[in-house]
């Protein structure tokens, strides 16, 4: 339903509908979700490429956390390359899901809630629950598959890695074609967008595309390649997938290792280092420079992410360690 036109002639809609966009067309929309205290609409941006041919609907979402920016650039590049005359199905990009957080350059929604813990929201809920509910029910329910783009949180850096429920074949396939450094088998915990989509049988993966508050060319390119391969895998484009140049490591689980005291932390290991059990990973010093503790791994694994901010309180994150799976079910695209 068309309800208005913004200054830039991008139509504002209340609901996404598959027939909104004509076949063989790329269109941009503002999807109105809520209104602010002045009564002004708060809308999320959508880019829809509807192919000339029938096929599945792939949703690609970014900035569910408002300061995780690389996914925005991935989506923009994806649509700058798309040729709808060769496209089977519909590609829907949401460059920013969490608009109130994006405007404030923050991770969380403007009531302090992590949107990725409350999906699919609540119809008669509080402000973040309502926003999540309308986003999910006005848009996400129309997807046949979902790729949700994130980055590390402030003060940390990540490898280019996927979180996916590898026990579900269609989700596993989506993960395997991304050419990632690491895939972590992770059944979605309640409240994530990925988990809420999976609950209504939409195969969904999370891609961690680099670090927050930045546009990083190398990982943006990886993200675009991964989604290109997803379009090939889903039969939406008849092109060759990009070959995996990395040795993707599959992890059966992962965990953060935390400090037990506050101080100044120097992490010794780097992203993608493979560590054995008992290996030294970090030194904690007090404010006078005296060493308080040397941290070591309990188990062998691969470094998925690490802290880069030395200032740490008790319980601060050190490294995100993946337990490498012996069951290498990585399918090369
Ligand atoms: Zn995130």
CSV table of N, CA, C and O in Angstrom, one decimal, residues 11-60:
chain,number,residue,atom,x,y,z
A,11,UNK,N,9.0,6.1,-2.5
A,11,UNK,CA,7.7,5.9,-1.8
A,11,UNK,C,7.8,5.3,-0.4
A,11,UNK,O,8.7,4.5,-0.1
A,12,UNK,N,6.9,5.8,0.4
A,12,UNK,CA,6.8,5.2,1.8
A,12,UNK,C,5.7,4.2,1.8
A,12,UNK,O,4.6,4.5,1.3
A,13,UNK,N,6.0,3.0,2.4
A,13,UNK,CA,4.9,2.0,2.5
A,13,UNK,C,4.7,1.6,3.9
A,13,UNK,O,5.6,1.8,4.8
A,14,UNK,N,3.6,1.0,4.2
A,14,UNK,CA,3.3,0.5,5.5
A,14,UNK,C,3.6,-1.0,5.7
A,14,UNK,O,3.8,-1.5,6.8
A,15,UNK,N,3.6,-1.7,4.6
A,15,UNK,CA,3.8,-3.1,4.5
A,15,UNK,C,4.5,-3.5,3.3
A,15,UNK,O,4.2,-2.9,2.2
A,16,UNK,N,5.4,-4.5,3.4
A,16,UNK,CA,6.0,-5.0,2.1
A,16,UNK,C,5.0,-6.0,1.6
A,16,UNK,O,4.3,-6.8,2.3
A,17,UNK,N,4.9,-6.0,0.2
A,17,UNK,CA,4.1,-7.0,-0.4
A,17,UNK,C,4.8,-7.5,-1.7
A,17,UNK,O,5.4,-6.7,-2.3
A,18,UNK,N,4.8,-8.8,-2.0
A,18,UNK,CA,5.5,-9.3,-3.1
A,18,UNK,C,5.2,-8.6,-4.4
A,18,UNK,O,6.0,-8.6,-5.3
A,19,UNK,N,3.9,-8.1,-4.5
A,19,UNK,CA,3.5,-7.5,-5.8
A,19,UNK,C,3.8,-6.0,-5.9
A,19,UNK,O,3.5,-5.4,-6.9
A,20,UNK,N,4.4,-5.5,-4.9
A,20,UNK,CA,4.7,-4.1,-4.8
A,20,UNK,C,5.6,-3.7,-6.0
A,20,UNK,O,5.5,-2.6,-6.6
A,21,UNK,N,6.6,-4.5,-6.3
A,21,UNK,CA,7.6,-4.2,-7.3
A,21,UNK,C,7.3,-5.0,-8.6
A,21,UNK,O,7.1,-6.2,-8.5
A,22,UNK,N,7.4,-4.3,-9.7
A,22,UNK,CA,7.1,-5.0,-11.0
A,22,UNK,C,8.3,-5.9,-11.3
A,22,UNK,O,9.4,-5.7,-10.9
A,23,UNK,N,8.0,-7.0,-12.0
A,23,UNK,CA,9.1,-7.9,-12.4
A,23,UNK,C,10.1,-7.1,-13.2
A,23,UNK,O,9.8,-6.1,-13.9
A,24,UNK,N,11.4,-7.5,-13.1
A,24,UNK,CA,12.5,-6.9,-13.9
A,24,UNK,C,12.7,-5.5,-13.5
A,24,UNK,O,13.0,-4.6,-14.3
A,25,UNK,N,12.6,-5.2,-12.2
A,25,UNK,CA,12.7,-3.8,-11.7
A,25,UNK,C,13.5,-3.8,-10.4
A,25,UNK,O,13.4,-4.7,-9.5
A,26,UNK,N,14.3,-2.7,-10.2
A,26,UNK,CA,14.9,-2.5,-8.8
A,26,UNK,C,14.1,-1.2,-8.3
A,26,UNK,O,14.0,-0.2,-9.0
A,27,UNK,N,13.6,-1.3,-7.0
A,27,UNK,CA,12.9,-0.2,-6.4
A,27,UNK,C,13.4,0.0,-5.0
A,27,UNK,O,13.8,-0.9,-4.3
A,28,UNK,N,13.3,1.3,-4.6
A,28,UNK,CA,13.7,1.6,-3.2
A,28,UNK,C,12.4,2.1,-2.5
A,28,UNK,O,11.5,2.7,-3.1
A,29,UNK,N,12.3,1.8,-1.2
A,29,UNK,CA,11.2,2.1,-0.4
A,29,UNK,C,11.6,2.6,1.0
A,29,UNK,O,12.6,2.2,1.5
A,30,UNK,N,10.7,3.4,1.6
A,30,UNK,CA,10.8,3.6,3.0
A,30,UNK,C,9.7,2.8,3.7
A,30,UNK,O,8.5,3.0,3.3
A,31,UNK,N,10.0,1.8,4.5
A,31,UNK,CA,9.0,1.0,5.2
A,31,UNK,C,8.7,1.7,6.6
A,31,UNK,O,9.6,1.7,7.4
A,32,UNK,N,7.5,2.2,6.7
A,32,UNK,CA,7.2,2.9,8.0
A,32,UNK,C,6.9,1.9,9.1
A,32,UNK,O,6.0,1.1,8.9
A,33,UNK,N,7.6,2.1,10.2
A,33,UNK,CA,7.3,1.1,11.3
A,33,UNK,C,6.7,1.8,12.5
A,33,UNK,O,5.7,1.3,13.0
A,34,UNK,N,7.2,2.9,12.9
A,34,UNK,CA,6.6,3.6,14.1
A,34,UNK,C,6.7,5.1,13.9
A,34,UNK,O,7.2,5.6,12.8
A,35,UNK,N,6.2,5.9,14.9
A,35,UNK,CA,6.4,7.3,14.8
A,35,UNK,C,7.1,7.8,16.0
A,35,UNK,O,7.0,7.2,17.1
A,36,UNK,N,7.9,8.9,15.9
A,36,UNK,CA,8.6,9.5,17.0
A,36,UNK,C,7.7,10.4,17.8
A,36,UNK,O,6.5,10.5,17.5
A,37,UNK,N,8.2,11.0,18.9
A,37,UNK,CA,7.3,11.8,19.8
A,37,UNK,C,6.7,13.0,19.1
A,37,UNK,O,5.7,13.6,19.6
A,38,UNK,N,7.3,13.4,18.0
A,38,UNK,CA,6.7,14.5,17.2
A,38,UNK,C,5.7,14.0,16.2
A,38,UNK,O,5.2,14.8,15.4
A,39,UNK,N,5.5,12.7,16.2
A,39,UNK,CA,4.6,12.2,15.2
A,39,UNK,C,5.2,11.9,13.9
A,39,UNK,O,4.5,11.5,12.9
A,40,UNK,N,6.5,12.1,13.7
A,40,UNK,CA,7.1,11.9,12.5
A,40,UNK,C,7.4,10.4,12.3
A,40,UNK,O,7.8,9.7,13.3
A,41,UNK,N,7.2,9.9,11.1
A,41,UNK,CA,7.4,8.5,10.8
A,41,UNK,C,8.9,8.1,11.0
A,41,UNK,O,9.8,8.8,10.6
A,42,UNK,N,9.1,6.9,11.6
A,42,UNK,CA,10.4,6.3,11.6
A,42,UNK,C,10.3,5.1,10.6
A,42,UNK,O,9.5,4.2,10.8
A,43,UNK,N,11.1,5.2,9.5
A,43,UNK,CA,11.0,4.2,8.4
A,43,UNK,C,12.4,3.5,8.3
A,43,UNK,O,13.4,4.1,8.6
A,44,UNK,N,12.3,2.3,7.8
A,44,UNK,CA,13.6,1.6,7.4
A,44,UNK,C,13.7,1.6,5.9
A,44,UNK,O,12.7,1.5,5.2
A,45,UNK,N,14.9,1.7,5.4
A,45,UNK,CA,15.2,1.7,4.0
A,45,UNK,C,15.1,0.3,3.4
A,45,UNK,O,15.7,-0.6,4.0
A,46,UNK,N,14.5,0.1,2.3
A,46,UNK,CA,14.5,-1.2,1.6
A,46,UNK,C,14.9,-1.0,0.2
A,46,UNK,O,14.5,0.0,-0.5
A,47,UNK,N,15.7,-1.9,-0.3
A,47,UNK,CA,16.0,-2.0,-1.8
A,47,UNK,C,15.5,-3.4,-2.2
A,47,UNK,O,15.8,-4.4,-1.6
A,48,UNK,N,14.6,-3.4,-3.3
A,48,UNK,CA,14.0,-4.6,-3.7
A,48,UNK,C,14.4,-4.8,-5.2
A,48,UNK,O,14.1,-3.9,-6.0
A,49,UNK,N,15.0,-5.9,-5.5
A,49,UNK,CA,15.3,-6.3,-6.9
A,49,UNK,C,14.4,-7.5,-7.2
A,49,UNK,O,14.7,-8.6,-6.7
A,50,UNK,N,13.4,-7.2,-8.1
A,50,UNK,CA,12.5,-8.3,-8.5
A,50,UNK,C,12.9,-8.8,-9.9
A,50,UNK,O,13.0,-8.0,-10.8
A,51,UNK,N,13.3,-10.0,-10.0
A,51,UNK,CA,13.8,-10.5,-11.2
A,51,UNK,C,12.7,-10.6,-12.3
A,51,UNK,O,11.5,-10.6,-12.0
A,52,UNK,N,13.2,-10.8,-13.5
A,52,UNK,CA,12.2,-11.0,-14.6
A,52,UNK,C,11.6,-12.4,-14.5
A,52,UNK,O,10.6,-12.7,-15.1
A,53,UNK,N,12.2,-13.3,-13.8
A,53,UNK,CA,11.8,-14.7,-13.7
A,53,UNK,C,11.4,-15.0,-12.2
A,53,UNK,O,11.9,-14.4,-11.3
A,54,UNK,N,10.5,-15.9,-12.1
A,54,UNK,CA,10.0,-16.4,-10.7
A,54,UNK,C,11.2,-17.1,-10.0
A,54,UNK,O,12.0,-17.6,-10.6
A,55,UNK,N,11.1,-17.1,-8.7
A,55,UNK,CA,12.1,-17.7,-7.9
A,55,UNK,C,11.9,-17.3,-6.4
A,55,UNK,O,11.0,-16.7,-6.0
A,56,UNK,N,12.9,-17.7,-5.6
A,56,UNK,CA,12.8,-17.5,-4.1
A,56,UNK,C,13.1,-16.0,-3.8
A,56,UNK,O,13.6,-15.2,-4.6
A,57,UNK,N,12.7,-15.7,-2.5
A,57,UNK,CA,13.0,-14.4,-2.0
A,57,UNK,C,14.1,-14.5,-1.0
A,57,UNK,O,14.0,-15.2,0.0
A,58,UNK,N,15.2,-13.8,-1.2
A,58,UNK,CA,16.4,-13.7,-0.3
A,58,UNK,C,16.4,-12.4,0.4
A,58,UNK,O,16.4,-11.3,-0.3
A,59,UNK,N,16.3,-12.4,1.7
A,59,UNK,CA,16.5,-11.1,2.5
A,59,UNK,C,17.9,-11.0,3.0
A,59,UNK,O,18.5,-12.0,3.5
A,60,UNK,N,18.4,-9.8,2.8
A,60,UNK,CA,19.8,-9.5,3.4
A,60,UNK,C,19.6,-8.3,4.3
A,60,UNK,O,19.2,-7.2,3.8
